[in-house]
mmCIF file of C-alpha atoms and ligand atoms in Angstrom:
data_model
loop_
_atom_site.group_PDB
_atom_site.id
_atom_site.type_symbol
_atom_site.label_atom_id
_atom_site.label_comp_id
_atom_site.label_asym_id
_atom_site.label_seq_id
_atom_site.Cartn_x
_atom_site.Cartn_y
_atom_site.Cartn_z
ATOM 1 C CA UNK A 23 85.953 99.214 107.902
ATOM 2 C CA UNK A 24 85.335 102.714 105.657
ATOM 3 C CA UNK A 25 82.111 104.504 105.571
ATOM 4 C CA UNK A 26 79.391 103.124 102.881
ATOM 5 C CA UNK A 27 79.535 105.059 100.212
ATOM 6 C CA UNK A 28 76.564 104.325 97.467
ATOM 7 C CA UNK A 29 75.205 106.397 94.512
ATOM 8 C CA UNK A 30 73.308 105.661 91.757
ATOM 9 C CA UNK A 31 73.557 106.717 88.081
ATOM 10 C CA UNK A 32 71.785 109.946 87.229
ATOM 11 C CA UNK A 33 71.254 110.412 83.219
ATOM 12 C CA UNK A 34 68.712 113.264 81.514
ATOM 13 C CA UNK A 35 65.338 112.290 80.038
ATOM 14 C CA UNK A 36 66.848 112.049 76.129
ATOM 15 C CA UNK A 37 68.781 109.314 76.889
ATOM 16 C CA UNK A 38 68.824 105.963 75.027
ATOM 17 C CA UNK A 39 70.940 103.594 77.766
ATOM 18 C CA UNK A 40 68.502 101.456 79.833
ATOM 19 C CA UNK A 41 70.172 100.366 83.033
ATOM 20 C CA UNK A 42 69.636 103.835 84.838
ATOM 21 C CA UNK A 43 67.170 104.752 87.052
ATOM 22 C CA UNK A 44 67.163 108.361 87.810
ATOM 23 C CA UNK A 45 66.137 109.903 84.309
ATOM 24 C CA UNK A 46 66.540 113.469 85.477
ATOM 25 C CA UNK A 47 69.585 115.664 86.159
ATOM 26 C CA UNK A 48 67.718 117.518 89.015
ATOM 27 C CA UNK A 49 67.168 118.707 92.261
ATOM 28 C CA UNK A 50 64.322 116.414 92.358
ATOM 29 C CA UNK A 51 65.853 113.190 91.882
ATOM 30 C CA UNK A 52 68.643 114.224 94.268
ATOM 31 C CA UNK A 53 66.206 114.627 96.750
ATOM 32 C CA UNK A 54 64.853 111.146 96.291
ATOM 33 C CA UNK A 55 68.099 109.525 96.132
ATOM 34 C CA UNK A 56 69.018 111.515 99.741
ATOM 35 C CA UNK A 57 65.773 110.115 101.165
ATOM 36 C CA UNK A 58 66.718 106.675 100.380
ATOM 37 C CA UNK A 59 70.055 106.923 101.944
ATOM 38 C CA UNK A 60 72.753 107.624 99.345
ATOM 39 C CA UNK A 61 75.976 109.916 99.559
ATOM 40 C CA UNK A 62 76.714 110.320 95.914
ATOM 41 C CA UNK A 63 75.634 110.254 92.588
ATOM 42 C CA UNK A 64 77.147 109.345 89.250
ATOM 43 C CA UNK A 65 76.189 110.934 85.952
ATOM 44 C CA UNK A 66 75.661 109.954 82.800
ATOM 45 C CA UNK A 67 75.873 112.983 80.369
ATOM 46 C CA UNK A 68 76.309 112.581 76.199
ATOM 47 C CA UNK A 69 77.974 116.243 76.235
ATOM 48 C CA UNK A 70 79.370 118.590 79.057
ATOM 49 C CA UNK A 71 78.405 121.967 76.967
ATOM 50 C CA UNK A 72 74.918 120.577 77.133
ATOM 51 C CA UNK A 73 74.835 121.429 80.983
ATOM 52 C CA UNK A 74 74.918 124.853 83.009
ATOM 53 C CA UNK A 75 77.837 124.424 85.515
ATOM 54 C CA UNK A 76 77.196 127.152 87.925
ATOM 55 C CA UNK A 77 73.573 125.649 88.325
ATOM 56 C CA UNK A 78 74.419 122.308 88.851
ATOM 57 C CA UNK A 79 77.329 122.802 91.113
ATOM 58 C CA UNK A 80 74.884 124.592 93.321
ATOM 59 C CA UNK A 81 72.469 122.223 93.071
ATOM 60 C CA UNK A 82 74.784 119.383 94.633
ATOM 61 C CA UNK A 83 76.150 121.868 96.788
ATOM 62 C CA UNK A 84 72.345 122.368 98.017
ATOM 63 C CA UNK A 85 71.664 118.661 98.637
ATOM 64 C CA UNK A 86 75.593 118.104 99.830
ATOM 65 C CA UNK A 87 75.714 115.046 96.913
ATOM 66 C CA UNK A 88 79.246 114.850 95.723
ATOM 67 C CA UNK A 89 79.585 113.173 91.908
ATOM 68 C CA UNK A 90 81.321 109.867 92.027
ATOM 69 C CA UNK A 91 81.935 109.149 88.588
ATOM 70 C CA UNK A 92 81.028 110.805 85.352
ATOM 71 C CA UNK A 93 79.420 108.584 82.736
ATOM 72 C CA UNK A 94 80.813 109.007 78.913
ATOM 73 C CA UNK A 95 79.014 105.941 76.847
ATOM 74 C CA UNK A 96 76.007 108.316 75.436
ATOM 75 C CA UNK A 97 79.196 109.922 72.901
ATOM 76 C CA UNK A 98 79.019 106.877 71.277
ATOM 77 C CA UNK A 99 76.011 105.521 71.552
ATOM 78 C CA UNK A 100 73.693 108.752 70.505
ATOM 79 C CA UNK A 101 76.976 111.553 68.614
ATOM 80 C CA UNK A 102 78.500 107.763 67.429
ATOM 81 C CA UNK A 103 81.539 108.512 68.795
ATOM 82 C CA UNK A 104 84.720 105.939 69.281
ATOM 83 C CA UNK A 105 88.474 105.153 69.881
ATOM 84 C CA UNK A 106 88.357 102.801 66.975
ATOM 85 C CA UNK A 107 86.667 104.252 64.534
ATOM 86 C CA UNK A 108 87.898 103.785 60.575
ATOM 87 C CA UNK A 109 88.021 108.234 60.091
ATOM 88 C CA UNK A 110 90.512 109.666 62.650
ATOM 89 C CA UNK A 111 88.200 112.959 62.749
ATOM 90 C CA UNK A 112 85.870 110.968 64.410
ATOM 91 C CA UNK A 113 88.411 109.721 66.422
ATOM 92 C CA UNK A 114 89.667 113.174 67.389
ATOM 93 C CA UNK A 115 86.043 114.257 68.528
ATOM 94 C CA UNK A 116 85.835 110.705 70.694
ATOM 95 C CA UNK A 117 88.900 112.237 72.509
ATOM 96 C CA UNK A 118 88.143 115.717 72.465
ATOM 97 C CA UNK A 119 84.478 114.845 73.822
ATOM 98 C CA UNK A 120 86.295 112.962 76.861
ATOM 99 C CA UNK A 121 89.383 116.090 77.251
ATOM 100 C CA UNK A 122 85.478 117.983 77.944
ATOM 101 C CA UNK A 123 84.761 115.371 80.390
ATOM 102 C CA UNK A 124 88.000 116.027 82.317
ATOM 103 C CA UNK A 125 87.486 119.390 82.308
ATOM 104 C CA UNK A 126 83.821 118.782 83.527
ATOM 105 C CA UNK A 127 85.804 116.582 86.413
ATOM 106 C CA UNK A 128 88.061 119.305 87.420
ATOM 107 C CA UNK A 129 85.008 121.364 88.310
ATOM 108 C CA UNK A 130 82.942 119.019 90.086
ATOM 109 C CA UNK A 131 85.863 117.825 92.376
ATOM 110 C CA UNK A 132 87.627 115.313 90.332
ATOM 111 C CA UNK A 133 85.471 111.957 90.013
ATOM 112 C CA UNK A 134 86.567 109.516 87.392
ATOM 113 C CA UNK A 135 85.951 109.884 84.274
ATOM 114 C CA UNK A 136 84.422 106.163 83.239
ATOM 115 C CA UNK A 137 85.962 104.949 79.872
ATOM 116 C CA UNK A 138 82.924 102.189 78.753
ATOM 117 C CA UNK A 139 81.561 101.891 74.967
ATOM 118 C CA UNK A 140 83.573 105.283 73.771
ATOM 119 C CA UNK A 141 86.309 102.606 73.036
ATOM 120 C CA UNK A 142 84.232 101.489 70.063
ATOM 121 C CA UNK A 143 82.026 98.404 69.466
ATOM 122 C CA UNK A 144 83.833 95.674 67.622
ATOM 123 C CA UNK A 145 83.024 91.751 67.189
ATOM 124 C CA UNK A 146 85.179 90.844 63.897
ATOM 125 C CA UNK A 147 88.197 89.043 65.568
ATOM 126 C CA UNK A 148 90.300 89.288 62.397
ATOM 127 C CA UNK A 149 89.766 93.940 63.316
ATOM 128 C CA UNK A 150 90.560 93.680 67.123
ATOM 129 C CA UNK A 151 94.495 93.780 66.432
ATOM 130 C CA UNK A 152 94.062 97.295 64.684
ATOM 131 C CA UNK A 153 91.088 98.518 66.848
ATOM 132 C CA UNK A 154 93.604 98.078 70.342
ATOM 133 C CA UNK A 155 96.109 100.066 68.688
ATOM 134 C CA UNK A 156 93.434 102.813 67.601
ATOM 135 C CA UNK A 157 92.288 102.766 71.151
ATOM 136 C CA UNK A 158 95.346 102.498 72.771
ATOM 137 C CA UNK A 159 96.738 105.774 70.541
ATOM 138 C CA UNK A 160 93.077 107.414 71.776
ATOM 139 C CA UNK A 161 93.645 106.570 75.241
ATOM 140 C CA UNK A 162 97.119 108.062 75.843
ATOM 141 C CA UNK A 163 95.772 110.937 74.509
ATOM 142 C CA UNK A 164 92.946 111.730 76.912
ATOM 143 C CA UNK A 165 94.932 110.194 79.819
ATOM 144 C CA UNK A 166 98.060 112.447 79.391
ATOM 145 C CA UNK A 167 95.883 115.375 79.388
ATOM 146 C CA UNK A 168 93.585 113.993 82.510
ATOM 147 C CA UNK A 169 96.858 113.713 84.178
ATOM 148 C CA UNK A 170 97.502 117.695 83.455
ATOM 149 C CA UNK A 171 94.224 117.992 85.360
ATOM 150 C CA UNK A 172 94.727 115.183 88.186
ATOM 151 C CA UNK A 173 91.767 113.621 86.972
ATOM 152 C CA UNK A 174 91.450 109.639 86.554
ATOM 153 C CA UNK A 175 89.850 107.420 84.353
ATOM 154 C CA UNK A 176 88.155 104.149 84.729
ATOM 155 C CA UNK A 177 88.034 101.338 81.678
ATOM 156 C CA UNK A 178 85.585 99.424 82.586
ATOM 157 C CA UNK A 179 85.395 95.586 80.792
ATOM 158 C CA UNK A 180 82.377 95.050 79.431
ATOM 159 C CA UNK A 181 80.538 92.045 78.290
ATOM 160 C CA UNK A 182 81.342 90.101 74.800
ATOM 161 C CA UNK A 183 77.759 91.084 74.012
ATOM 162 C CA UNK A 184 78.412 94.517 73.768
ATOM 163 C CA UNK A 185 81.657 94.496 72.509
ATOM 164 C CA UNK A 186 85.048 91.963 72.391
ATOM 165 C CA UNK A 187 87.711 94.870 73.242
ATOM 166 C CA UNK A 188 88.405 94.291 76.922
ATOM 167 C CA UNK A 189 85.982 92.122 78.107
ATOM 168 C CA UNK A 190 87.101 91.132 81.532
ATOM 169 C CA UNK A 191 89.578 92.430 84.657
ATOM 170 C CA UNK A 192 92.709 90.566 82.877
ATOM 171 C CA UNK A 193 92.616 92.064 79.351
ATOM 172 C CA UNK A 194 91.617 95.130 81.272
ATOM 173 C CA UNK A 195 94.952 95.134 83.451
ATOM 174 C CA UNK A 196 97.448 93.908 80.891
ATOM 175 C CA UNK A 197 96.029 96.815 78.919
ATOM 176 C CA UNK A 198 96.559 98.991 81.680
ATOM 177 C CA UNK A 199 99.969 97.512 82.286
ATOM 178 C CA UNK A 200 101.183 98.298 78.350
ATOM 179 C CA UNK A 201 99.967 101.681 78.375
ATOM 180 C CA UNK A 202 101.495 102.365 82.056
ATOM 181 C CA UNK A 203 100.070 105.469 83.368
ATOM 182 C CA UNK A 204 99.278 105.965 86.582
ATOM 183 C CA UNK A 205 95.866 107.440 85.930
ATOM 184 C CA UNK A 206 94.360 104.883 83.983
ATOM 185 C CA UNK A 207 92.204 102.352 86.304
ATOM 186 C CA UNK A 208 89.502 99.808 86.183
ATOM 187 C CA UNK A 209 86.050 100.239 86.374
ATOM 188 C CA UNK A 210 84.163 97.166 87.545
ATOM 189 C CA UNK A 211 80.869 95.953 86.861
ATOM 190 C CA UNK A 212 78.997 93.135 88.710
ATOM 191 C CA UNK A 213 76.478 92.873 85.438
ATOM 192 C CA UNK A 214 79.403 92.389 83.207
ATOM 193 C CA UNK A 215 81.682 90.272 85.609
ATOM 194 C CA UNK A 216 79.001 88.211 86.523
ATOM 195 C CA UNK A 217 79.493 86.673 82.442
ATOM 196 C CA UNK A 218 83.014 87.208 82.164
ATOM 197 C CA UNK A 219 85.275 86.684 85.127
ATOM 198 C CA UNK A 220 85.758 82.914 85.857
ATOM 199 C CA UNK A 221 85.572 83.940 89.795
ATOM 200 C CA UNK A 222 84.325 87.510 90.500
ATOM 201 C CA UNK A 223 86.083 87.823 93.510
ATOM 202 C CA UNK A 224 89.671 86.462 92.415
ATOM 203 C CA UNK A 225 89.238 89.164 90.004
ATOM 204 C CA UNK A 226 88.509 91.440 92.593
ATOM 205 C CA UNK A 227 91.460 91.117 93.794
ATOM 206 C CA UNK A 228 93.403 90.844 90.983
ATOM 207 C CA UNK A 229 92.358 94.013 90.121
ATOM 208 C CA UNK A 230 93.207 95.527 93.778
ATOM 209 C CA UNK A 231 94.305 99.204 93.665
ATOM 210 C CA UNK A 232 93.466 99.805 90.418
ATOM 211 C CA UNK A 233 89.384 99.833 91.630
ATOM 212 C CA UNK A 234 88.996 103.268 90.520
ATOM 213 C CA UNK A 235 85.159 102.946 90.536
ATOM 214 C CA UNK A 236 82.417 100.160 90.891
ATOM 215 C CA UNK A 237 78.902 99.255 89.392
ATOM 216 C CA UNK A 238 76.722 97.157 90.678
ATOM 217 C CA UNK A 239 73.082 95.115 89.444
ATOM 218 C CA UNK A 240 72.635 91.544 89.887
ATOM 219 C CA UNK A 241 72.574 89.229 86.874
ATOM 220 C CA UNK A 242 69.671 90.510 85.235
ATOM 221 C CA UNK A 243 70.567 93.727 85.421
ATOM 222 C CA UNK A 244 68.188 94.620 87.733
ATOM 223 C CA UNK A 245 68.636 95.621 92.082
ATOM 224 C CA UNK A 246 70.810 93.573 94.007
ATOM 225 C CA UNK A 247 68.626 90.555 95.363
ATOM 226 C CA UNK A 248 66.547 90.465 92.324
ATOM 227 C CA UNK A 249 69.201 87.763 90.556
ATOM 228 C CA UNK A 250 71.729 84.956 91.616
ATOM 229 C CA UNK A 251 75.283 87.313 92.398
ATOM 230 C CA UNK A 252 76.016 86.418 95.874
ATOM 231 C CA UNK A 253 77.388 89.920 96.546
ATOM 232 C CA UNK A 254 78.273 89.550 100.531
ATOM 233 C CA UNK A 255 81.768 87.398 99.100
ATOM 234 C CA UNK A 256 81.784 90.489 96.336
ATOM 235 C CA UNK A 257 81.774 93.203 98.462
ATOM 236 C CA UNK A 258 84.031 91.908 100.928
ATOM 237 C CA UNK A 259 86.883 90.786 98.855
ATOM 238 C CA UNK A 260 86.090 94.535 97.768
ATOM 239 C CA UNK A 261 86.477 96.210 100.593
ATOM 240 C CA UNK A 262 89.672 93.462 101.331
ATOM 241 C CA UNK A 263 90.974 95.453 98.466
ATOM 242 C CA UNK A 264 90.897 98.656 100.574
ATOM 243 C CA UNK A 265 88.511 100.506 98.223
ATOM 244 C CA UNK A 266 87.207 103.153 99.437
ATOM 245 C CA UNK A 267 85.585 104.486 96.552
ATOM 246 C CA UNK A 268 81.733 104.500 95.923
ATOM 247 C CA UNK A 269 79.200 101.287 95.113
ATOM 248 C CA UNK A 270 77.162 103.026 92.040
ATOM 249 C CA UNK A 271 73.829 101.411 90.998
ATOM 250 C CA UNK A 272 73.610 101.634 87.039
ATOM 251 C CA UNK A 273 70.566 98.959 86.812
ATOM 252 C CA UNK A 274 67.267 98.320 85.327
ATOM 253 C CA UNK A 275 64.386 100.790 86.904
ATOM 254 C CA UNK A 276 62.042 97.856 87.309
ATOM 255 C CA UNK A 277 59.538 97.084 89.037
ATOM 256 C CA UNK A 278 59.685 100.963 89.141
ATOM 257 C CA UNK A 279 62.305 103.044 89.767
ATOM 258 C CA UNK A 280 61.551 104.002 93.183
ATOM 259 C CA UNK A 281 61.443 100.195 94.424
ATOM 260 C CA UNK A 282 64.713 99.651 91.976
ATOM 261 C CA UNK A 283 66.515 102.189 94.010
ATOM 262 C CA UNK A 284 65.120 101.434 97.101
ATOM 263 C CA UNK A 285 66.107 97.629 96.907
ATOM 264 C CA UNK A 286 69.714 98.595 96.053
ATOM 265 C CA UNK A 287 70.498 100.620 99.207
ATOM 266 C CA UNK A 288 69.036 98.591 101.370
ATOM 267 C CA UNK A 289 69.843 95.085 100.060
ATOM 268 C CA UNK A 290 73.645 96.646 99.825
ATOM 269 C CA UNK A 291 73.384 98.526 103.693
ATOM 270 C CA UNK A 292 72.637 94.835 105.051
ATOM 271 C CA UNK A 293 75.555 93.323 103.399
ATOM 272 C CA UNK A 294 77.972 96.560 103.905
ATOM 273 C CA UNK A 295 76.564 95.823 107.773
ATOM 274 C CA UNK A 296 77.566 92.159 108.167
ATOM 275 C CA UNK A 297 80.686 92.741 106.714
ATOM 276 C CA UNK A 298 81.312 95.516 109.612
ATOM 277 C CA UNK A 299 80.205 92.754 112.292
ATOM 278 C CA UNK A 300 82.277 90.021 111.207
HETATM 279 C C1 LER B 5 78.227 101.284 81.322
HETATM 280 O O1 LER B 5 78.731 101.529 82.598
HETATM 281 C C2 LER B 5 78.036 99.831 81.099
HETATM 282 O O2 LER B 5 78.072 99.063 82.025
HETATM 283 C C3 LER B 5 77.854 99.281 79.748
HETATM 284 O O3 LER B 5 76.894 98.271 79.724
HETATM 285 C C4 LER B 5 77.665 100.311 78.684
HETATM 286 O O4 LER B 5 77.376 99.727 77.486
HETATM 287 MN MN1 MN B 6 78.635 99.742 84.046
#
């Protein structure tokens, strides 16, 4: 069995997604997610530029927290940036904004680069044909030059409420299977699966190797234990899988966020531990 590897999603104070917990890029909330227990963080950043490099490699360098996976989902929902939007300019800063993310990887010792609402927003069934080929054209783009860079990215399906391109591990894998690069994965969600996949842990392993990254919070969005996923068959079909990767926490910071982050490393430790035992 591997080592447990958990983080939890680290944004700054300006922004507008809910289901994070640390609010603050900063030593600070390092500290507090050390004292709790976990190895890693992931963060959630609208713009690389926006952040002083040298500073904030020594700062995880200081509290020995590597960066799982970088966040990219503030482009679009704050700078409105997407893969499928109408005026290819935009289109050409949605990519550009993610070629900065890569680079970003490539200093911070390579974590995926998560590909989540950037692909654009869309419900209108009679637009998905033409959005998927905008996105597709988008995603080539930033994938051939994240392959320059031996950097990986992570689609992550997302639920119909959000948006209806790639919703779930299948359209995510036949989408993955058409544009066939070797650096284009899955991210997977437990808040997401947990309305889309008929069985979350077929789809699990389905998915297999291409786990590039995974996000957990129960049904409500909130800690694991605080809803109805049964996450001891999740995890282990996960680990079946051979992942190796990091568990991430991008959840609700209720009751408070200390108790929210809390709750998720120690509800996951106890399942992580009676999957060792068995
Ligand atoms: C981001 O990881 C996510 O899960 C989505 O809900 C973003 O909209
Ligand atoms: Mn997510």
């Amino acid at each position: 069995m591997n080592k447990f590897n958990i983080s939890m999603v680290c944004t700054d104070s300006t922004a507008r997604f809910g289901p994070i917990v640390f609010r603050e890029i900063s030593a600070e909330s390092l500290a507090r997610m050390k004292a709790i227990g976990f190895n890693g963080v992931e963060i959630n950043i609208k713009d690389p530029s926006d952040i002083n490099l040298k500073a904030f490699i020594e700062m995880l360098e200081q509290w020995d927290m590597p960066v799982t996976a970088l966040g990219t989902g503030r482009a679009f929902g704050e700078d409105g940036l997407s893969f499928i939007d109408p005026d290819p300019k935009i289109r050409q800063k949605a990519v550009d904004r993610i070629k900065q993310h890569v680079d970003f990887s490539g200093r911070v010792g390579r974590p995926v680069v998560i590909i989540g609402l950037i692909r654009g927003k869309i419900f209108d069934p009679v637009s998905i044909p033409r959005a998927t080929a905008r996105m597709e054209e988008c995603l080539v783009k930033c994938a051939e030059y994240a392959r320059e860079a031996n950097v990986k990215l992570a689609i992550e399906p997302i639920n119909r409420y959000e948006t209806a391109l790639i919703n779930d591990v299948k359209q995510g894998l036949e989408l993955i299977d058409r544009l066939g690069m070797d650096n284009i994965g899955l991210l997977l969600d437990t808040f997401h699966m947990n309305i889309e996949e008929p069985v979350i842990e077929e789809s699990i392993r389905k998915a297999g190797k291409r786990i590039f990254h995974f996000h957990v919070a129960d049904s409500n969005r909130r800690a694991p234990g605080y809803g109805h996923i049964d996450f001891l068959p999740v995890l282990r079909e996960l680990y079946a899988t051979g992942y190796e990767g990091f568990i991430s926490g991008e959840l609700l910071p209720v009751p408070d966020p200390e108790t929210a982050a809390r709750k998720t490393y120690d509800f996951m430790k106890d399942i992580f531990t009676a999957i060792s035992n068995e």
